[in-house]
Amino acid sequence: GAPGVINGLTCGAGMPYRLSDIAIKYGIPYYPIVSSGRAFNALWRRAYSKAPELLGGVVYEDPWRAGGHNGLSNTENPLHPEDPFPRVLELRRVMRQYGLDETPIIMAGGVWALEDWQDWIGNPDLGPIAFQFGTRPLLTKESPIPEAWKRRLLTLKKGDVYLNRFSPTGFYSSAVNNSFMHDLRGRSERQVAYSPEATAELDASYGVGARKREVFVSSTDRQHIAGWEAAGFTEALRTPDDTLVFVTPDSAREILADQTNCMGCLSACKFSNWMQREPYTNGQKADPRSFCIQKTLQTIAHAPNDEHADDVVDHNLMFGGTNAWRFGTDPFYANGFVPTVGQLVERILTGR
């Protein structure tokens, strides 16, 4: 529907095997996003070897530094970021096995200034290298994010953006540690194991819901529950892991309403247990420790520019790369300066 307008295809968030098929169909380059040489190797062997001439470049998205959903594997520790250089070097080694010596690698995630990457540029071991700026363009005149989001970027401190696994996609994601994230952490922290029948460890009776259906928790957790209820967290919601999480009545109503109003935006959703194929459910309980991602992303993207805007930004998912705190320390943004895209590009070309 857009002949001559599309210059290339890119896709991440998983293993985009079909990307090369789409590129072949329309005769345009493709730029897969990977987070390791191992991932690219699997993609090449299964699919991309059919279209080597259309492979325009490979985006290495650092799973610890990029904003949004990241490709951390089960063998990688989210709390211990790895140096990207040896990982990209391994990616190039894999690519060279397939004759892709001159295919550019595009470094994404944690890229702020080109002067930070001097050892990469022109390095023969890495080969052709380019850099993707994902965070800095957020804070430009033309950026469509709300003004309250832009103001918040200028106040971030180091460590204010962190990896979490609350997303209904099941992926780790990188977001600003605001009240929205505090609430999600609180749900998981106010969590106890339960059983429908008494066991040696779960021997204390507790009534769940309006009908006070009896379940059993540990004696120690029964004391924790009493404390949470005294603080207003009186509603117990079941999780797929046979645990109860405790939230306020208002929060419980919002969670249940969001689950009921699911629009099926994901092929499989932890929060609502939706699945696109029959039987249209993954067979698991909906997980109240997660959230409706479509609702929160739509809400923050369209936050009104009024007196409530800052609250809207603080109470919704605010994706960001881990380097977003540098807005507050980079002299380019002193006194709240917000550049145009043109001014930003000029700044980037200076290396700073």
mmCIF file of C-alpha atoms in Angstrom:
data_model
loop_
_atom_site.group_PDB
_atom_site.id
_atom_site.type_symbol
_atom_site.label_atom_id
_atom_site.label_comp_id
_atom_site.label_asym_id
_atom_site.label_seq_id
_atom_site.Cartn_x
_atom_site.Cartn_y
_atom_site.Cartn_z
ATOM 1 C CA GLY A 1 0.000 0.000 0.000
ATOM 2 C CA ALA A 2 3.027 2.320 0.062
ATOM 3 C CA PRO A 3 5.186 1.552 -2.996
ATOM 4 C CA GLY A 4 8.409 3.536 -3.183
ATOM 5 C CA VAL A 5 8.002 4.949 0.315
ATOM 6 C CA ILE A 6 9.388 2.115 2.472
ATOM 7 C CA ASN A 7 13.189 1.948 2.466
ATOM 8 C CA GLY A 8 13.643 -1.006 4.777
ATOM 9 C CA LEU A 9 11.999 -3.348 7.282
ATOM 10 C CA THR A 10 12.985 -3.905 10.888
ATOM 11 C CA CYS A 11 11.483 -6.060 13.591
ATOM 12 C CA GLY A 12 12.448 -7.211 17.058
ATOM 13 C CA ALA A 13 10.704 -8.457 20.208
ATOM 14 C CA GLY A 14 11.470 -12.118 19.698
ATOM 15 C CA MET A 15 12.838 -14.107 16.770
ATOM 16 C CA PRO A 16 11.543 -12.448 13.561
ATOM 17 C CA TYR A 17 12.046 -15.369 11.189
ATOM 18 C CA ARG A 18 9.521 -14.088 8.610
ATOM 19 C CA LEU A 19 11.242 -10.726 8.163
ATOM 20 C CA SER A 20 13.308 -12.011 5.228
ATOM 21 C CA ASP A 21 10.212 -13.499 3.575
ATOM 22 C CA ILE A 22 8.511 -10.097 3.649
ATOM 23 C CA ALA A 23 11.677 -8.442 2.313
ATOM 24 C CA ILE A 24 11.842 -10.944 -0.582
ATOM 25 C CA LYS A 25 8.169 -10.404 -1.413
ATOM 26 C CA TYR A 26 8.580 -6.637 -1.739
ATOM 27 C CA GLY A 27 12.241 -6.498 -2.801
ATOM 28 C CA ILE A 28 13.455 -4.170 -0.041
ATOM 29 C CA PRO A 29 16.241 -4.470 2.568
ATOM 30 C CA TYR A 30 15.612 -5.814 6.055
ATOM 31 C CA TYR A 31 17.295 -5.000 9.361
ATOM 32 C CA PRO A 32 16.626 -7.618 12.050
ATOM 33 C CA ILE A 33 17.050 -6.725 15.714
ATOM 34 C CA VAL A 34 18.974 -9.229 17.841
ATOM 35 C CA SER A 35 20.591 -9.205 21.262
ATOM 36 C CA SER A 36 23.279 -11.838 20.676
ATOM 37 C CA GLY A 37 25.318 -13.602 18.032
ATOM 38 C CA ARG A 38 23.545 -16.795 18.966
ATOM 39 C CA ALA A 39 20.155 -15.308 18.059
ATOM 40 C CA PHE A 40 21.417 -14.118 14.680
ATOM 41 C CA ASN A 41 22.939 -17.524 13.969
ATOM 42 C CA ALA A 42 19.552 -19.197 14.512
ATOM 43 C CA LEU A 43 17.784 -16.628 12.314
ATOM 44 C CA TRP A 44 20.351 -16.997 9.533
ATOM 45 C CA ARG A 45 20.314 -20.766 9.447
ATOM 46 C CA ARG A 46 16.538 -21.003 9.438
ATOM 47 C CA ALA A 47 15.517 -18.063 7.265
ATOM 48 C CA TYR A 48 17.930 -15.253 6.420
ATOM 49 C CA SER A 49 20.324 -17.354 4.353
ATOM 50 C CA LYS A 50 17.596 -17.295 1.667
ATOM 51 C CA ALA A 51 17.979 -13.541 1.217
ATOM 52 C CA PRO A 52 21.572 -12.481 1.996
ATOM 53 C CA GLU A 53 21.573 -9.781 -0.695
ATOM 54 C CA LEU A 54 18.685 -7.948 1.018
ATOM 55 C CA LEU A 55 20.200 -7.958 4.497
ATOM 56 C CA GLY A 56 20.847 -4.239 4.892
ATOM 57 C CA GLY A 57 22.280 -4.451 8.394
ATOM 58 C CA VAL A 58 21.894 -6.145 11.758
ATOM 59 C CA VAL A 59 20.749 -4.143 14.780
ATOM 60 C CA TYR A 60 22.362 -5.233 18.028
ATOM 61 C CA GLU A 61 19.957 -4.080 20.755
ATOM 62 C CA ASP A 62 21.735 -4.251 24.083
ATOM 63 C CA PRO A 63 19.399 -6.131 26.451
ATOM 64 C CA TRP A 64 20.548 -4.168 29.517
ATOM 65 C CA ARG A 65 20.672 -0.639 28.093
ATOM 66 C CA ALA A 66 17.917 -0.260 25.513
ATOM 67 C CA GLY A 67 14.509 1.165 26.350
ATOM 68 C CA GLY A 68 11.256 -0.757 26.055
ATOM 69 C CA HIS A 69 11.136 -4.548 25.780
ATOM 70 C CA ASN A 70 14.529 -6.235 25.777
ATOM 71 C CA GLY A 71 15.839 -9.613 24.676
ATOM 72 C CA LEU A 72 17.419 -10.965 27.848
ATOM 73 C CA SER A 73 17.765 -14.732 27.780
ATOM 74 C CA ASN A 74 17.257 -17.032 30.737
ATOM 75 C CA THR A 75 21.036 -17.384 31.074
ATOM 76 C CA GLU A 76 21.649 -13.638 31.443
ATOM 77 C CA ASN A 77 21.403 -11.781 34.733
ATOM 78 C CA PRO A 78 19.251 -8.629 34.494
ATOM 79 C CA LEU A 79 21.123 -7.130 37.458
ATOM 80 C CA HIS A 80 24.596 -7.560 35.949
ATOM 81 C CA PRO A 81 24.974 -5.783 32.588
ATOM 82 C CA GLU A 82 27.609 -7.236 30.285
ATOM 83 C CA ASP A 83 30.060 -5.140 28.285
ATOM 84 C CA PRO A 84 28.536 -4.776 24.801
ATOM 85 C CA PHE A 85 31.891 -4.856 22.959
ATOM 86 C CA PRO A 86 32.602 -8.615 23.251
ATOM 87 C CA ARG A 87 28.957 -9.388 22.505
ATOM 88 C CA VAL A 88 29.024 -7.328 19.303
ATOM 89 C CA LEU A 89 32.415 -8.815 18.444
ATOM 90 C CA GLU A 90 30.847 -12.275 18.726
ATOM 91 C CA LEU A 91 27.981 -11.149 16.504
ATOM 92 C CA ARG A 92 30.494 -10.037 13.869
ATOM 93 C CA ARG A 93 32.345 -13.375 14.165
ATOM 94 C CA VAL A 94 29.093 -15.228 13.443
ATOM 95 C CA MET A 95 28.291 -12.922 10.530
ATOM 96 C CA ARG A 96 31.739 -13.418 9.013
ATOM 97 C CA GLN A 97 31.131 -17.170 8.942
ATOM 98 C CA TYR A 98 28.425 -16.410 6.399
ATOM 99 C CA GLY A 99 30.382 -13.891 4.338
ATOM 100 C CA LEU A 100 28.768 -10.861 5.960
ATOM 101 C CA ASP A 101 32.030 -9.019 6.604
ATOM 102 C CA GLU A 102 30.785 -5.683 5.220
ATOM 103 C CA THR A 103 27.176 -5.833 6.403
ATOM 104 C CA PRO A 104 26.822 -3.034 8.976
ATOM 105 C CA ILE A 105 26.093 -3.743 12.621
ATOM 106 C CA ILE A 106 23.944 -1.048 14.196
ATOM 107 C CA MET A 107 24.596 -0.580 17.921
ATOM 108 C CA ALA A 108 21.370 0.245 19.775
ATOM 109 C CA GLY A 109 20.818 0.783 23.476
ATOM 110 C CA GLY A 110 22.917 3.027 25.674
ATOM 111 C CA VAL A 111 24.013 5.240 22.768
ATOM 112 C CA TRP A 112 24.198 8.873 23.871
ATOM 113 C CA ALA A 113 27.230 10.476 22.198
ATOM 114 C CA LEU A 114 29.613 9.253 19.504
ATOM 115 C CA GLU A 115 32.615 10.277 21.631
ATOM 116 C CA ASP A 116 31.642 7.412 23.967
ATOM 117 C CA TRP A 117 32.280 4.937 21.127
ATOM 118 C CA GLN A 118 35.609 6.078 19.697
ATOM 119 C CA ASP A 119 37.150 2.626 20.174
ATOM 120 C CA TRP A 120 34.381 1.121 18.028
ATOM 121 C CA ILE A 121 34.475 3.508 15.068
ATOM 122 C CA GLY A 122 36.917 2.285 12.438
ATOM 123 C CA ASN A 123 37.781 -0.809 14.472
ATOM 124 C CA PRO A 124 38.704 -3.543 11.936
ATOM 125 C CA ASP A 125 37.643 -6.291 14.338
ATOM 126 C CA LEU A 126 34.085 -4.930 14.429
ATOM 127 C CA GLY A 127 33.890 -3.950 10.785
ATOM 128 C CA PRO A 128 31.303 -1.422 9.591
ATOM 129 C CA ILE A 129 29.452 -0.045 12.616
ATOM 130 C CA ALA A 130 26.602 2.436 12.953
ATOM 131 C CA PHE A 131 24.716 3.781 15.965
ATOM 132 C CA GLN A 132 21.021 4.075 16.719
ATOM 133 C CA PHE A 133 19.879 6.998 18.872
ATOM 134 C CA GLY A 134 16.595 5.961 20.466
ATOM 135 C CA THR A 135 16.380 7.962 23.689
ATOM 136 C CA ARG A 136 17.663 11.414 22.756
ATOM 137 C CA PRO A 137 15.062 12.077 20.016
ATOM 138 C CA LEU A 138 12.332 11.786 22.671
ATOM 139 C CA LEU A 139 13.333 15.211 23.930
ATOM 140 C CA THR A 140 12.917 17.296 20.784
ATOM 141 C CA LYS A 141 10.409 19.917 19.677
ATOM 142 C CA GLU A 142 8.981 17.521 17.083
ATOM 143 C CA SER A 143 8.727 14.540 19.422
ATOM 144 C CA PRO A 144 5.041 13.594 19.817
ATOM 145 C CA ILE A 145 5.292 12.512 23.456
ATOM 146 C CA PRO A 146 3.423 14.770 25.921
ATOM 147 C CA GLU A 147 5.136 17.824 27.377
ATOM 148 C CA ALA A 148 4.878 16.312 30.869
ATOM 149 C CA TRP A 149 6.923 13.317 29.681
ATOM 150 C CA LYS A 150 9.567 15.661 28.276
ATOM 151 C CA ARG A 151 9.704 17.591 31.566
ATOM 152 C CA ARG A 152 10.145 14.336 33.473
ATOM 153 C CA LEU A 153 13.092 13.316 31.295
ATOM 154 C CA LEU A 154 14.981 16.413 32.411
ATOM 155 C CA THR A 155 14.621 15.428 36.084
ATOM 156 C CA LEU A 156 15.817 11.810 35.908
ATOM 157 C CA LYS A 157 18.764 10.662 38.008
ATOM 158 C CA LYS A 158 21.119 7.762 37.379
ATOM 159 C CA GLY A 159 19.305 4.538 38.270
ATOM 160 C CA ASP A 160 15.809 5.974 37.701
ATOM 161 C CA VAL A 161 15.382 3.679 34.694
ATOM 162 C CA TYR A 162 15.571 -0.020 35.429
ATOM 163 C CA LEU A 163 14.773 -3.463 34.036
ATOM 164 C CA ASN A 164 11.634 -5.186 35.272
ATOM 165 C CA ARG A 165 9.585 -8.222 34.337
ATOM 166 C CA PHE A 166 6.041 -7.016 34.976
ATOM 167 C CA SER A 167 5.151 -6.748 31.281
ATOM 168 C CA PRO A 168 2.268 -8.962 30.109
ATOM 169 C CA THR A 169 4.466 -9.992 27.166
ATOM 170 C CA GLY A 170 6.746 -11.966 29.481
ATOM 171 C CA PHE A 171 9.779 -9.970 28.281
ATOM 172 C CA TYR A 172 11.959 -7.820 30.473
ATOM 173 C CA SER A 173 11.421 -4.135 29.840
ATOM 174 C CA SER A 174 13.227 -0.920 30.701
ATOM 175 C CA ALA A 175 11.092 1.850 32.187
ATOM 176 C CA VAL A 176 11.211 4.866 34.491
ATOM 177 C CA ASN A 177 10.847 3.962 38.154
ATOM 178 C CA ASN A 178 7.719 6.042 38.800
ATOM 179 C CA SER A 179 4.628 5.435 40.948
ATOM 180 C CA PHE A 180 3.266 3.035 38.316
ATOM 181 C CA MET A 181 6.292 0.786 38.809
ATOM 182 C CA HIS A 182 6.140 1.245 42.605
ATOM 183 C CA ASP A 183 2.577 -0.098 42.565
ATOM 184 C CA LEU A 184 3.559 -3.139 40.506
ATOM 185 C CA ARG A 185 6.472 -3.885 42.835
ATOM 186 C CA GLY A 186 4.186 -3.507 45.824
ATOM 187 C CA ARG A 187 1.745 -6.056 44.452
ATOM 188 C CA SER A 188 4.478 -8.662 44.151
ATOM 189 C CA GLU A 189 5.966 -7.805 47.535
ATOM 190 C CA ARG A 190 2.572 -8.230 49.228
ATOM 191 C CA GLN A 191 2.399 -11.845 48.095
ATOM 192 C CA VAL A 192 1.978 -15.132 49.924
ATOM 193 C CA ALA A 193 1.717 -18.776 48.905
ATOM 194 C CA TYR A 194 -1.616 -20.498 49.552
ATOM 195 C CA SER A 195 -3.237 -23.898 49.274
ATOM 196 C CA PRO A 196 -6.918 -24.936 49.134
ATOM 197 C CA GLU A 197 -6.110 -27.552 51.759
ATOM 198 C CA ALA A 198 -4.033 -27.391 54.915
ATOM 199 C CA THR A 199 -0.471 -28.681 54.701
ATOM 200 C CA ALA A 200 2.397 -28.946 57.158
ATOM 201 C CA GLU A 201 3.655 -25.496 56.118
ATOM 202 C CA LEU A 202 0.404 -23.828 55.058
ATOM 203 C CA ASP A 203 -1.707 -24.399 58.139
ATOM 204 C CA ALA A 204 -3.307 -21.019 58.902
ATOM 205 C CA SER A 205 -6.864 -20.465 57.646
ATOM 206 C CA TYR A 206 -7.708 -17.363 55.602
ATOM 207 C CA GLY A 207 -10.922 -16.321 53.827
ATOM 208 C CA VAL A 208 -10.603 -14.967 50.270
ATOM 209 C CA GLY A 209 -13.111 -12.684 48.586
ATOM 210 C CA ALA A 210 -16.613 -11.574 49.511
ATOM 211 C CA ARG A 211 -17.641 -15.161 50.313
ATOM 212 C CA LYS A 212 -14.496 -15.714 52.411
ATOM 213 C CA ARG A 213 -13.618 -18.963 50.675
ATOM 214 C CA GLU A 214 -11.181 -20.780 52.903
ATOM 215 C CA VAL A 215 -7.590 -21.265 51.861
ATOM 216 C CA PHE A 216 -4.476 -21.905 53.921
ATOM 217 C CA VAL A 217 -1.331 -19.836 54.283
ATOM 218 C CA SER A 218 1.656 -20.067 56.594
ATOM 219 C CA SER A 219 1.327 -18.712 60.133
ATOM 220 C CA THR A 220 4.028 -16.161 59.408
ATOM 221 C CA ASP A 221 2.281 -14.984 56.252
ATOM 222 C CA ARG A 222 -1.005 -14.784 58.151
ATOM 223 C CA GLN A 223 0.631 -12.128 60.306
ATOM 224 C CA HIS A 224 1.873 -10.303 57.220
ATOM 225 C CA ILE A 225 -1.651 -10.333 55.795
ATOM 226 C CA ALA A 226 -3.036 -8.776 58.970
ATOM 227 C CA GLY A 227 -0.533 -5.944 58.639
ATOM 228 C CA TRP A 228 -1.330 -5.358 54.964
ATOM 229 C CA GLU A 229 -5.056 -5.347 55.643
ATOM 230 C CA ALA A 230 -4.566 -2.816 58.427
ATOM 231 C CA ALA A 231 -2.769 -0.613 55.886
ATOM 232 C CA GLY A 232 -5.717 -0.807 53.471
ATOM 233 C CA PHE A 233 -4.599 -3.669 51.218
ATOM 234 C CA THR A 234 -7.671 -5.744 51.945
ATOM 235 C CA GLU A 235 -8.312 -7.443 48.591
ATOM 236 C CA ALA A 236 -6.590 -10.750 47.830
ATOM 237 C CA LEU A 237 -6.184 -11.682 44.158
ATOM 238 C CA ARG A 238 -5.078 -15.118 42.997
ATOM 239 C CA THR A 239 -2.086 -15.534 40.659
ATOM 240 C CA PRO A 240 -1.180 -18.417 38.299
ATOM 241 C CA ASP A 241 1.589 -19.426 40.738
ATOM 242 C CA ASP A 242 -0.785 -20.343 43.589
ATOM 243 C CA THR A 243 -0.080 -17.147 45.459
ATOM 244 C CA LEU A 244 -2.237 -14.291 46.682
ATOM 245 C CA VAL A 245 -1.352 -10.646 46.147
ATOM 246 C CA PHE A 246 -2.908 -7.947 48.306
ATOM 247 C CA VAL A 247 -4.142 -4.646 46.872
ATOM 248 C CA THR A 248 -6.553 -1.874 47.827
ATOM 249 C CA PRO A 249 -10.242 -2.225 46.844
ATOM 250 C CA ASP A 250 -9.837 0.525 44.221
ATOM 251 C CA SER A 251 -6.824 -1.221 42.722
ATOM 252 C CA ALA A 252 -8.656 -4.561 42.674
ATOM 253 C CA ARG A 253 -11.591 -3.027 40.809
ATOM 254 C CA GLU A 254 -9.271 -1.438 38.255
ATOM 255 C CA ILE A 255 -7.339 -4.687 37.703
ATOM 256 C CA LEU A 256 -10.493 -6.737 37.203
ATOM 257 C CA ALA A 257 -12.035 -4.104 34.911
ATOM 258 C CA ASP A 258 -8.883 -3.976 32.779
ATOM 259 C CA GLN A 259 -8.856 -7.762 32.471
ATOM 260 C CA THR A 260 -12.526 -7.788 31.494
ATOM 261 C CA ASN A 261 -11.995 -5.054 28.899
ATOM 262 C CA CYS A 262 -9.095 -6.859 27.189
ATOM 263 C CA MET A 263 -8.979 -6.014 23.463
ATOM 264 C CA GLY A 264 -6.563 -8.793 22.528
ATOM 265 C CA CYS A 265 -3.627 -6.592 21.519
ATOM 266 C CA LEU A 266 -1.104 -9.388 22.190
ATOM 267 C CA SER A 267 -0.907 -12.856 20.686
ATOM 268 C CA ALA A 268 -0.689 -14.119 24.273
ATOM 269 C CA CYS A 269 -1.176 -11.961 27.371
ATOM 270 C CA LYS A 270 -0.186 -12.836 30.934
ATOM 271 C CA PHE A 271 -2.421 -10.160 32.416
ATOM 272 C CA SER A 272 -5.681 -11.277 30.783
ATOM 273 C CA ASN A 273 -4.735 -14.881 29.754
ATOM 274 C CA TRP A 274 -5.813 -13.972 26.190
ATOM 275 C CA MET A 275 -4.465 -15.983 23.251
ATOM 276 C CA GLN A 276 -5.210 -15.298 19.575
ATOM 277 C CA ARG A 277 -5.743 -18.923 18.580
ATOM 278 C CA GLU A 278 -8.424 -21.307 19.784
ATOM 279 C CA PRO A 279 -9.345 -21.877 22.552
ATOM 280 C CA TYR A 280 -8.486 -18.144 22.906
ATOM 281 C CA THR A 281 -7.046 -18.624 26.376
ATOM 282 C CA ASN A 282 -3.653 -19.888 27.484
ATOM 283 C CA GLY A 283 -5.357 -21.935 30.173
ATOM 284 C CA GLN A 284 -3.680 -20.012 32.989
ATOM 285 C CA LYS A 285 -5.214 -17.703 35.555
ATOM 286 C CA ALA A 286 -4.958 -14.035 34.589
ATOM 287 C CA ASP A 287 -2.006 -12.546 36.449
ATOM 288 C CA PRO A 288 -2.797 -9.469 38.610
ATOM 289 C CA ARG A 289 0.933 -8.847 39.082
ATOM 290 C CA SER A 290 1.038 -7.568 35.494
ATOM 291 C CA PHE A 291 -0.982 -4.829 33.753
ATOM 292 C CA CYS A 292 -2.893 -3.867 30.606
ATOM 293 C CA ILE A 293 -0.099 -2.610 28.393
ATOM 294 C CA GLN A 294 -2.347 -1.150 25.693
ATOM 295 C CA LYS A 295 -4.243 0.953 28.235
ATOM 296 C CA THR A 296 -1.180 2.419 29.914
ATOM 297 C CA LEU A 297 0.744 3.125 26.693
ATOM 298 C CA GLN A 298 -2.272 4.837 25.128
ATOM 299 C CA THR A 299 -2.870 6.861 28.290
ATOM 300 C CA ILE A 300 0.674 8.183 28.612
ATOM 301 C CA ALA A 301 1.042 8.837 24.894
ATOM 302 C CA HIS A 302 -2.074 11.033 24.929
ATOM 303 C CA ALA A 303 -1.652 12.706 28.310
ATOM 304 C CA PRO A 304 -3.393 16.104 28.285
ATOM 305 C CA ASN A 305 -1.323 19.248 28.649
ATOM 306 C CA ASP A 306 -3.146 20.448 31.771
ATOM 307 C CA GLU A 307 -2.712 20.427 35.545
ATOM 308 C CA HIS A 308 -3.156 16.640 35.636
ATOM 309 C CA ALA A 309 -0.484 15.841 33.050
ATOM 310 C CA ASP A 310 2.345 15.189 35.513
ATOM 311 C CA ASP A 311 0.158 12.770 37.481
ATOM 312 C CA VAL A 312 -0.785 10.917 34.289
ATOM 313 C CA VAL A 313 2.884 10.482 33.374
ATOM 314 C CA ASP A 314 3.784 9.373 36.895
ATOM 315 C CA HIS A 315 0.994 6.775 37.044
ATOM 316 C CA ASN A 316 1.616 5.064 33.709
ATOM 317 C CA LEU A 317 4.308 3.011 31.990
ATOM 318 C CA MET A 318 7.117 5.309 30.863
ATOM 319 C CA PHE A 319 9.578 3.414 28.679
ATOM 320 C CA GLY A 320 13.127 4.723 28.492
ATOM 321 C CA GLY A 321 16.704 3.680 27.849
ATOM 322 C CA THR A 322 18.957 3.409 30.883
ATOM 323 C CA ASN A 323 20.922 6.471 29.728
ATOM 324 C CA ALA A 324 17.875 8.751 29.950
ATOM 325 C CA TRP A 325 19.267 10.225 33.184
ATOM 326 C CA ARG A 326 21.889 12.003 31.088
ATOM 327 C CA PHE A 327 19.299 14.580 29.998
ATOM 328 C CA GLY A 328 19.738 16.091 33.457
ATOM 329 C CA THR A 329 23.547 16.265 33.303
ATOM 330 C CA ASP A 330 24.313 17.000 29.639
ATOM 331 C CA PRO A 331 25.029 20.759 29.268
ATOM 332 C CA PHE A 332 23.261 20.701 25.898
ATOM 333 C CA TYR A 333 19.947 20.529 27.794
ATOM 334 C CA ALA A 334 20.853 23.151 30.408
ATOM 335 C CA ASN A 335 18.018 25.361 31.674
ATOM 336 C CA GLY A 336 15.426 23.007 30.204
ATOM 337 C CA PHE A 337 16.542 23.472 26.594
ATOM 338 C CA VAL A 338 14.578 21.294 24.160
ATOM 339 C CA PRO A 339 16.203 21.153 20.686
ATOM 340 C CA THR A 340 14.623 20.676 17.307
ATOM 341 C CA VAL A 341 15.511 17.450 15.517
ATOM 342 C CA GLY A 342 17.867 19.455 13.322
ATOM 343 C CA GLN A 343 19.647 20.924 16.338
ATOM 344 C CA LEU A 344 19.931 17.468 17.891
ATOM 345 C CA VAL A 345 21.478 16.009 14.741
ATOM 346 C CA GLU A 346 23.975 18.887 14.601
ATOM 347 C CA ARG A 347 24.896 18.173 18.209
ATOM 348 C CA ILE A 348 25.287 14.444 17.590
ATOM 349 C CA LEU A 349 27.592 15.110 14.638
ATOM 350 C CA THR A 350 29.982 16.962 16.962
ATOM 351 C CA GLY A 351 30.434 13.662 18.811
ATOM 352 C CA ARG A 352 28.770 14.954 21.990
#
